[in-house]
Tab-separated table of C-alpha atoms and ligand atoms in Angstrom:
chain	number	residue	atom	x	y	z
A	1397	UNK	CA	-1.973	-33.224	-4.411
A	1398	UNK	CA	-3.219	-30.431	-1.878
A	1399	UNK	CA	-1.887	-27.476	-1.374
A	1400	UNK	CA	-0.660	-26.260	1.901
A	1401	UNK	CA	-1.607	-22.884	3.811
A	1402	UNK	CA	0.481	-21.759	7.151
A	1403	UNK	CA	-2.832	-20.066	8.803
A	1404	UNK	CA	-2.820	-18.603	11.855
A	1405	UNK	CA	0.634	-20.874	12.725
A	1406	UNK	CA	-0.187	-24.174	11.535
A	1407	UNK	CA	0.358	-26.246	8.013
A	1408	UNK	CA	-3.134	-26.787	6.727
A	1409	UNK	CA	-4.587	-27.795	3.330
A	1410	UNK	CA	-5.443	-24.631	1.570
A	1411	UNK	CA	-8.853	-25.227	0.987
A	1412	UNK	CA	-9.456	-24.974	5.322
A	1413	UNK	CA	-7.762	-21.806	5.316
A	1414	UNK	CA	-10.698	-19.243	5.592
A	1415	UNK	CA	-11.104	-15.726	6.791
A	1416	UNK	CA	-13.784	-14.232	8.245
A	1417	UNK	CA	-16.342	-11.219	6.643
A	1418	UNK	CA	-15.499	-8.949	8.912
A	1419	UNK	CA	-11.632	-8.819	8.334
A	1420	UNK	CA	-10.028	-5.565	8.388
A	1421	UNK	CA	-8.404	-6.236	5.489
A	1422	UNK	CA	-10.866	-7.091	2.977
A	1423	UNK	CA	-12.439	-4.264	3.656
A	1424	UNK	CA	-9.871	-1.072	3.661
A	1425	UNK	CA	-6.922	-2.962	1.667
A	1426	UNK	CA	-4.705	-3.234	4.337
A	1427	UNK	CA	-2.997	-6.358	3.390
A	1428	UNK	CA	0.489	-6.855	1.901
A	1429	UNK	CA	1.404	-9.540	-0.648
A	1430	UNK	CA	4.594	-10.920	-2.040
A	1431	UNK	CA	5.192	-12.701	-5.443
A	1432	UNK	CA	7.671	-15.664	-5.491
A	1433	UNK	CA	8.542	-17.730	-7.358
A	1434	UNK	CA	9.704	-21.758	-7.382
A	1435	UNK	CA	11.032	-22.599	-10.352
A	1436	UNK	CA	11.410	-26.455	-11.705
A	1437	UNK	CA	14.584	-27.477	-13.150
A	1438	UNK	CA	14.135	-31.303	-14.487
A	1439	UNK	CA	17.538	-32.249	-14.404
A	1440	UNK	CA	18.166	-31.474	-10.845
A	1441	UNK	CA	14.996	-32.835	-10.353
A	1442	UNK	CA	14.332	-29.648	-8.065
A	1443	UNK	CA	12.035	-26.719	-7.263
A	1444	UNK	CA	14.321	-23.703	-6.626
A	1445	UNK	CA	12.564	-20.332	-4.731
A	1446	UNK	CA	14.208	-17.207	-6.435
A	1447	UNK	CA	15.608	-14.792	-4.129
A	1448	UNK	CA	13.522	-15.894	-1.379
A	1449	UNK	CA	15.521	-13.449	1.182
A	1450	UNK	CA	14.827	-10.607	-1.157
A	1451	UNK	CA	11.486	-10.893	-1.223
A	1452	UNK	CA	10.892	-11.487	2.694
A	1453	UNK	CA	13.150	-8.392	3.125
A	1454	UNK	CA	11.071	-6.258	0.877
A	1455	UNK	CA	7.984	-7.934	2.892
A	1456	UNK	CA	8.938	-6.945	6.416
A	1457	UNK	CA	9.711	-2.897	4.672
A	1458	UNK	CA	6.793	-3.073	3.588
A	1459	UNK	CA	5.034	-4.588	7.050
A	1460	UNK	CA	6.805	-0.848	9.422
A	1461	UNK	CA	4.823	1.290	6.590
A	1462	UNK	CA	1.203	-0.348	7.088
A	1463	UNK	CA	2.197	-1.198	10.915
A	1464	UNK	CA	1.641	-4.934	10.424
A	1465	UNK	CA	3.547	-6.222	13.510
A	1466	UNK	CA	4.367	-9.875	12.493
A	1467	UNK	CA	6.695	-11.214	14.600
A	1468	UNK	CA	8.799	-13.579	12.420
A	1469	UNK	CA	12.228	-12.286	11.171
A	1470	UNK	CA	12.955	-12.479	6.931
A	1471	UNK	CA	14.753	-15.417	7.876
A	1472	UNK	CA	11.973	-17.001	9.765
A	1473	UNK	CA	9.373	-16.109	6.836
A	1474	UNK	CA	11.592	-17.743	4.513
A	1475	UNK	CA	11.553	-20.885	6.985
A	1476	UNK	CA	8.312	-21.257	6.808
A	1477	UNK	CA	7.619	-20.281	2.893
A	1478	UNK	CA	10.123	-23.621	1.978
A	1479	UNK	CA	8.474	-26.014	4.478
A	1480	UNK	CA	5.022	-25.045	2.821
A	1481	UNK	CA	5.935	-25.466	-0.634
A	1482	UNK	CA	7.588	-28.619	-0.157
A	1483	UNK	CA	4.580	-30.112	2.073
A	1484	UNK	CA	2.586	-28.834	-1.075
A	1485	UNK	CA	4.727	-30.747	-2.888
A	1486	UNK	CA	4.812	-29.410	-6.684
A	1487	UNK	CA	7.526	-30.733	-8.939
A	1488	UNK	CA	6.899	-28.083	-11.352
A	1489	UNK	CA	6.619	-23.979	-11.688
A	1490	UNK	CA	5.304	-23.233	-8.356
A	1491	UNK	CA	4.035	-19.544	-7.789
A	1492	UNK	CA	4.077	-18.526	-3.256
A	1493	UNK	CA	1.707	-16.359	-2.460
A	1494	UNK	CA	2.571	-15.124	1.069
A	1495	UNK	CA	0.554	-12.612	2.871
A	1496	UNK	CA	0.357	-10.057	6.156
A	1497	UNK	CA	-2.571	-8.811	6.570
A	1498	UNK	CA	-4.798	-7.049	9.537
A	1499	UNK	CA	-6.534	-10.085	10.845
A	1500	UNK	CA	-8.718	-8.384	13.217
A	1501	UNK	CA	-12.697	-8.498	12.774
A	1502	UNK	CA	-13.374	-5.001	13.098
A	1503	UNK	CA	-14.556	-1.720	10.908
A	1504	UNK	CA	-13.123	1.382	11.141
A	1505	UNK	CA	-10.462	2.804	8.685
A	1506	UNK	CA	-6.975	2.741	10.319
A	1507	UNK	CA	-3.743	1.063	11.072
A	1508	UNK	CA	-3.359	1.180	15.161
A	1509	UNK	CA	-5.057	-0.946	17.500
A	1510	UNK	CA	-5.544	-3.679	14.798
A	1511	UNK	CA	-4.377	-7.356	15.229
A	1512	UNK	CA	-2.194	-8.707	12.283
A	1513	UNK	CA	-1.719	-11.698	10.876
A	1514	UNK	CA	0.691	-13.546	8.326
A	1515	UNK	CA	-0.606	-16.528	5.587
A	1516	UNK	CA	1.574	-17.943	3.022
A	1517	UNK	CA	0.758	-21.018	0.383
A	1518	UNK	CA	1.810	-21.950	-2.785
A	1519	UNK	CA	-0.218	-23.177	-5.653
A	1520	UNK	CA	1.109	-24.231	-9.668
A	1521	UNK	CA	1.400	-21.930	-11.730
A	1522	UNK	CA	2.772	-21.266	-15.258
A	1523	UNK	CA	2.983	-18.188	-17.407
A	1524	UNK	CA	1.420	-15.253	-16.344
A	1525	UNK	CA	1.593	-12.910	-19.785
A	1526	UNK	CA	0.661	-15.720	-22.053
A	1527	UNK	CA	2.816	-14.253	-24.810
A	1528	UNK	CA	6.413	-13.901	-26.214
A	1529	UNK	CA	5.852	-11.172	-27.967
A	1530	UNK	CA	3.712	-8.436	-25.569
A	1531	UNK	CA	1.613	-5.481	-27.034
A	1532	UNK	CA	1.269	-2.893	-24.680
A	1533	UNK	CA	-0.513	0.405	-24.179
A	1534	UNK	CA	0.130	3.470	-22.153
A	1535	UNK	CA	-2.349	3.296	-19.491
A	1536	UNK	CA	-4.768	6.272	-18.381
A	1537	UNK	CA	-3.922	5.902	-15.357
A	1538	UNK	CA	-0.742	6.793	-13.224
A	1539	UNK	CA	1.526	5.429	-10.632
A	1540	UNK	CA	0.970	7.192	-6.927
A	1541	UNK	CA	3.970	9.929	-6.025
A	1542	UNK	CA	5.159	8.137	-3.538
A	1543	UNK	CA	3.257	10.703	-0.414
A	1544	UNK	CA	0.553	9.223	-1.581
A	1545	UNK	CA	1.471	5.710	-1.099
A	1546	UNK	CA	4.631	4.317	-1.486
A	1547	UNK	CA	4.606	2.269	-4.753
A	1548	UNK	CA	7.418	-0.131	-3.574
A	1549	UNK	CA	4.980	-1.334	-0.714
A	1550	UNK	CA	2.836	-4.585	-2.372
A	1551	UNK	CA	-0.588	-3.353	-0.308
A	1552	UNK	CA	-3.479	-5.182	-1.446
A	1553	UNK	CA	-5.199	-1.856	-1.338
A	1554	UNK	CA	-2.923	-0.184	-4.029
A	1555	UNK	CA	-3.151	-3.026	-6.549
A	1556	UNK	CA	-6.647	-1.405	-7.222
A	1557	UNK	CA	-4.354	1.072	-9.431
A	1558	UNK	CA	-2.571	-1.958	-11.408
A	1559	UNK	CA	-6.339	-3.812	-11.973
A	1560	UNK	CA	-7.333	-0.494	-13.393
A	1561	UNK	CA	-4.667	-0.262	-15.458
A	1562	UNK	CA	-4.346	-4.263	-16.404
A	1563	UNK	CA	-8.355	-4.669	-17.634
A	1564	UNK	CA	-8.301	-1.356	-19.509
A	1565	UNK	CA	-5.077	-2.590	-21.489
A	1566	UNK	CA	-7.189	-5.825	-22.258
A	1567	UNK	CA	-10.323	-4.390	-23.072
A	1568	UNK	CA	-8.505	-2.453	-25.285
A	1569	UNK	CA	-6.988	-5.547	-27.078
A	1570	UNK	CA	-3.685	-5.458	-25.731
A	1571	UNK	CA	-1.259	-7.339	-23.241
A	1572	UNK	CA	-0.256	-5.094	-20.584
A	1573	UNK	CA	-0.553	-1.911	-19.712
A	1574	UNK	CA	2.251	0.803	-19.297
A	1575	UNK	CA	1.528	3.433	-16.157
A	1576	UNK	CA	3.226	6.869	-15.898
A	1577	UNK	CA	4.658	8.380	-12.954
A	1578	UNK	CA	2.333	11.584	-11.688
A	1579	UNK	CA	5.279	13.549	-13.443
A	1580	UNK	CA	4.334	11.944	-16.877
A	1581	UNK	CA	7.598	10.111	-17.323
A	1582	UNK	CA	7.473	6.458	-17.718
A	1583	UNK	CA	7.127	4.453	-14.555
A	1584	UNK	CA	6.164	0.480	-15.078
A	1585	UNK	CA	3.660	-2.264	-15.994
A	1586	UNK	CA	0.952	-3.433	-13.715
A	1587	UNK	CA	2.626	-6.018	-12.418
A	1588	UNK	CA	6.287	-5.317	-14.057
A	1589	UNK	CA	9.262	-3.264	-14.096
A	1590	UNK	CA	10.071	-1.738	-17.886
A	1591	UNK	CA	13.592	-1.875	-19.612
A	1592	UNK	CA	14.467	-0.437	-23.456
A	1593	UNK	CA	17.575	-0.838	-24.918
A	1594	UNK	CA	18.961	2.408	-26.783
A	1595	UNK	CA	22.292	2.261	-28.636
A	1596	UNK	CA	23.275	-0.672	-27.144
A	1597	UNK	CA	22.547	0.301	-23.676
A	1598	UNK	CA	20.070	-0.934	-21.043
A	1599	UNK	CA	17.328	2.222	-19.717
A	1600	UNK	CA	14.581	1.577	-17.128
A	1601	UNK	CA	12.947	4.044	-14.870
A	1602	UNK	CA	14.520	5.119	-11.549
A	1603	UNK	CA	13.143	4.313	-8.531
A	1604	UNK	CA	11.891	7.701	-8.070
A	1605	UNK	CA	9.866	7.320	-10.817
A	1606	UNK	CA	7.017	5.847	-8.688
A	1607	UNK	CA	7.737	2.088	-9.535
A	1608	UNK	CA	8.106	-0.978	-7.311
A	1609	UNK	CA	11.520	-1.608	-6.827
A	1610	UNK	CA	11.269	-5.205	-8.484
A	1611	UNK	CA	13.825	-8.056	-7.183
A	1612	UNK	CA	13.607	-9.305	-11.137
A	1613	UNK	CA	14.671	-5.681	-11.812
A	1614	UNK	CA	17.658	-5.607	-9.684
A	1615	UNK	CA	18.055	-9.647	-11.568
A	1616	UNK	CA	18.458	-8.104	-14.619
A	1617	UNK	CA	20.408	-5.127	-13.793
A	1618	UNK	CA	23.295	-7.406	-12.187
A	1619	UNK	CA	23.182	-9.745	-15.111
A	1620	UNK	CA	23.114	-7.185	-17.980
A	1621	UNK	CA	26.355	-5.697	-16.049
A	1622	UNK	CA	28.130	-9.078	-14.862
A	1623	UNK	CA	27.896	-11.065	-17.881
A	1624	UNK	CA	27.086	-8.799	-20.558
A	1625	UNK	CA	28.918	-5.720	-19.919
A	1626	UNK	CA	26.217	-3.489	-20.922
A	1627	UNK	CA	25.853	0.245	-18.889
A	1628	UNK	CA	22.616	0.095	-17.221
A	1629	UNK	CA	21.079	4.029	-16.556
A	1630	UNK	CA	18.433	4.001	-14.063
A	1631	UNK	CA	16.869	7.363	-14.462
A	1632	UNK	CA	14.153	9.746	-16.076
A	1633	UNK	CA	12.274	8.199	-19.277
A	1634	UNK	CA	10.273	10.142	-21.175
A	1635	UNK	CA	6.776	8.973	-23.429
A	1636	UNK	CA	8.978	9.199	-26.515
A	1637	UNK	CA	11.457	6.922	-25.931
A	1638	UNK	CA	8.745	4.236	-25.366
A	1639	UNK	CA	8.359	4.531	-29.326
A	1640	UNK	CA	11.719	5.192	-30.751
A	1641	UNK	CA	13.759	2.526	-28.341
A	1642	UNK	CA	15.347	-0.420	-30.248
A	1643	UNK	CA	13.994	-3.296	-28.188
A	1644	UNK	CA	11.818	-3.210	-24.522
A	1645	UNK	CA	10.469	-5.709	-22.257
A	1646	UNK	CA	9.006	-6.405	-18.850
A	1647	UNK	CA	10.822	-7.963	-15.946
A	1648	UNK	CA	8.164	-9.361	-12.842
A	1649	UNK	CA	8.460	-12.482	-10.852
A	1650	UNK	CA	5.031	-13.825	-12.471
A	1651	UNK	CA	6.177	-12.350	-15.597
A	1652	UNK	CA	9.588	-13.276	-15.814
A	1653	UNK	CA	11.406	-11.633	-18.667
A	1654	UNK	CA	8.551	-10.621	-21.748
A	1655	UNK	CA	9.501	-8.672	-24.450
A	1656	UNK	CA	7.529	-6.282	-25.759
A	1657	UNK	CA	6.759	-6.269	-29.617
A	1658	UNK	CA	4.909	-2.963	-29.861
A	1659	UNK	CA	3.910	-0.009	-27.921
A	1660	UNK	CA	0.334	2.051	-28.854
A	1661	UNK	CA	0.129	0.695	-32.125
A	1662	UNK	CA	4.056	1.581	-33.132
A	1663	UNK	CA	6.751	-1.529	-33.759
A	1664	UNK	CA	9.692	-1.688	-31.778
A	1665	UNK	CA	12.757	-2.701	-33.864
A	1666	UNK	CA	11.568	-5.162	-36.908
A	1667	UNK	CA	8.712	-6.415	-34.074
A	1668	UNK	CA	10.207	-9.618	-32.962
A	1669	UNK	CA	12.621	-10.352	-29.879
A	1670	UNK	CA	15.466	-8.113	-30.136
A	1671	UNK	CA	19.220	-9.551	-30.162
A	1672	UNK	CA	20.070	-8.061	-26.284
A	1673	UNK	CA	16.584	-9.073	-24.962
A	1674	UNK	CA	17.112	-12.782	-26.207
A	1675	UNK	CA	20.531	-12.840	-24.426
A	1676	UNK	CA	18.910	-11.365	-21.492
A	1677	UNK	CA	15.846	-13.823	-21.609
A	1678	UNK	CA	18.437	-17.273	-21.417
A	1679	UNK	CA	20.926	-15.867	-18.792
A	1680	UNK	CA	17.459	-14.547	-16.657
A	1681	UNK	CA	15.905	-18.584	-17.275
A	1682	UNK	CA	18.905	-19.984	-16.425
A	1683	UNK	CA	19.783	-17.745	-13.166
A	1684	UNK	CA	16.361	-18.710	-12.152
A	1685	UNK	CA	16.266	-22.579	-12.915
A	1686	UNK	CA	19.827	-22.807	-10.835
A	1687	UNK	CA	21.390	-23.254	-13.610
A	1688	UNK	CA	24.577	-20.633	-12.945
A	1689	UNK	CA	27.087	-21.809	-10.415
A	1690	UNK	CA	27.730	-18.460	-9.647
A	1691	UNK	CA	24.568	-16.873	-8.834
A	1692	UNK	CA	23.343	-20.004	-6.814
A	1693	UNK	CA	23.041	-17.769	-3.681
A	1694	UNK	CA	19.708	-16.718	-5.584
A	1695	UNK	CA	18.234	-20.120	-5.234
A	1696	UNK	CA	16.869	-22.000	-2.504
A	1697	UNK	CA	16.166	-25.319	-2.935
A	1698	UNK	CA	12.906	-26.935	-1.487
A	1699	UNK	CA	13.420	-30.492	-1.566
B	297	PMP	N1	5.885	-3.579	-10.620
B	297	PMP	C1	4.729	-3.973	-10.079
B	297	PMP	C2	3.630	-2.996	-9.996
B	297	PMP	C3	4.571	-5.283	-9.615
B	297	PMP	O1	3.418	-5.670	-9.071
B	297	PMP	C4	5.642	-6.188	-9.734
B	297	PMP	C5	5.479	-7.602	-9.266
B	297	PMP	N2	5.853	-7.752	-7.918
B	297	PMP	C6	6.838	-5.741	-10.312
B	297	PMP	C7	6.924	-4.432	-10.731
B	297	PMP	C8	8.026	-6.634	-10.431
B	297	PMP	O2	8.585	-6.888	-9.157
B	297	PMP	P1	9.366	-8.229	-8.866
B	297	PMP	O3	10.377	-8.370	-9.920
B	297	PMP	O4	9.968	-8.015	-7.513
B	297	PMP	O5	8.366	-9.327	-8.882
C-alpha cells in the first residue's frame, strides 16, 4: 500500500512528491516540521492521531516566527493530515510527517519575498529509541537561548543542533543525548522532553530552559496530576540532579514515554524502570491508543 503526500494541494502517492534543487529551503533551513503520531489500537480496529489540534497549533506559532504564510487554519491542517493518513491507509503505528516550508526556487538568505508552501504524508513507523531501558549522555552541545532561535519552533534548520547532539551520543555508545540550556542547567533530549522523579515528585525543565515545549510533555504533566496526584515542578534543574534523581525518562511523540536506565556512566535507582515511570508508561499507552474515556478529546480517529 502507497503512501499518500498532499503536494502543492493535491493527494498524490508519496513517491511523485518531489522538490526541486533550488528550493529555498533545502538550502538555508527554512522549513518547519511537526511530529504526529497515529496510533493503532486492535480492538477498536482504529488508527487514532494524538492531539492532532495541538500539534497544528504549535505548527501555525511556529509558521508567524519564520513568516511562512500558509493559508490553511489548525483546523484546516488537521483536515487534511486525517484524509491523508487514511487514503494511506495504515492499520498500524503510523508516524505524519507534515511540513511548511519556503517553496520558492531562489538563493539568497532571508524570510520576505519568499513563496511558501505546506506538504504533509504519513508513512509506518514503530519505535523510534529502540530500547526500554535508555543510556544517555550529557551532550557537548547546548540548546539555543531562545534570541537566538526559539527552541519551541520545529525549523528544519535548528534540528542541525539535535543531529549534533543525537550522533555524538551514539558514537559514543549510548542512546540519546541530554543538551543543556546556554545557562548550563538541564534543558532536553534531541528529540525529547526530560522528567526525574525526586521524593516522590515529578521535575522537568521549565520552558525557559531552552526546550521545545513538547505536547507529550504537557501529556504527561496532566496525567501525572489527574490520575496520579503527583506535584509536577516545572523549573530550574541543575547537572546534579541528572545523577542523584530516583528514576528519569524521555517523553517525545516518536519517542513516546522511555525511561532512562543510566546517565554518563551512573545508575539511576537499582537501573531498571522505576515504580512511578511504569505507572506513567501504561496510563501514557493507554491515553494514546484511546483507551481512556476521559481523555478521548486527545484522539482523532482516521477511519
Ligand atoms: N524536544 C525536542 C527537541 C523535540 O524534537 C521533540 C519532538 N517534537 C520533543 C522535545 C518532544 O515534543 P513532542 O512531545 O511535542 O513531540
Amino acid at each position: 500500500m502507497p503512501s499518500y503526500c498532499y503536494f502543492k494541494g493535491e493527494y498524490i502517492p508519496l513517491e511523485n512528491a518531489k522538490i526541486g534543487v533550488m528550493t529555498h529551503a533545502l538550502h538555508y533551513g527554512t522549513g518547519l516540521f511537526e511530529g504526529i503520531r497515529g496510533n493503532w489500537n486492535a480492538a477498536h480496529g482504529q488508527v487514532y492521531i494524538f492531539r492532532l489540534k495541538e500539534h497544528m497549533e504549535r505548527m501555525k506559532n511556529g509558521c508567524k516566527v519564520l513568516r511562512l504564510d500558509i493559508p490553511h487554519t489548525a483546523d484546516e491542517l488537521g483536515r487534511i493530515t486525517v484524509e491523508v493518513t487514511k487514503k494511506s491507509g495504515f492499520m498500524e503505528d503510523t508516524y505524519i510527517r507534515p511540513l511548511a516550508y519556503k517553496s520558492s526556487e531562489a538563493l539568497g538568505v532571508r524570510l520576505h519575498n519568499l513563496e511558501s508552501d505546506f506538504l504533509v504524508f504519513a508513512i509506518p513507523w514503530g519505535r523510534y529509541l529502540d530500547t526500554d531501558a535508555c543510556r544517555c549522555s550529557v551532550s557537548t552541545w547546548r540548546r539555543p537561548d531562545d534570541n537566538t532561535f526559539p527552541p519551541s519552533v520545529k525549523a528544519t534548520g535548528l534540528y542541525i543542533n539535535n543531529a549534533l547532539t543525537k550522533t555524538e551520543a551514539i558514537e559514543n555508545g549510548f542512546d540519546e543525548g541530554i543538551m543543556l540550556a546556554p545557562d548550563g542547567h538541564v534543558a532536553e533530549g534531541s528529540g525529547e522532553n526530560l522528567f526525574l522523579i525526586e521524593n516522590g515528585k515529578l521535575v522537568t525543565p521549565a520552558t525557559y530552559s531552552s526546550i521545545l515545549n513538547g505536547i507529550t510533555r504537557d501529556t504527561v504533566i496532566t496525567l501525572a496530576k489527574n490520575e496520579l496526584g503527583l506535584e509536577v515542578e516545572e523549573r530550574l534543574v541543575d547537572r546534579y540532579e541528572l545523577y542523584t534523581a530516583d528514576e528519569c525518562f524521555l517523553t517525545g511523540t516518536a519517542a513516546h514515554l522511555t525511561p532512562v536506565c543510566e546517565i554518563d556512566r551512573r545508575k539511576l535507582g537499582n537501573g531498571g524502570v522505576g515504580p512511578i515511570t511504569a505507572k506513567l508508561k501504561d496510563l501514557y499507552f493507554d491515553a494514546i491508543k484511546g483507551n481512556l474515556p476521559k481523555y478521548a478529546h486527545w484522539c482523532t480517529p482516521v477511519f
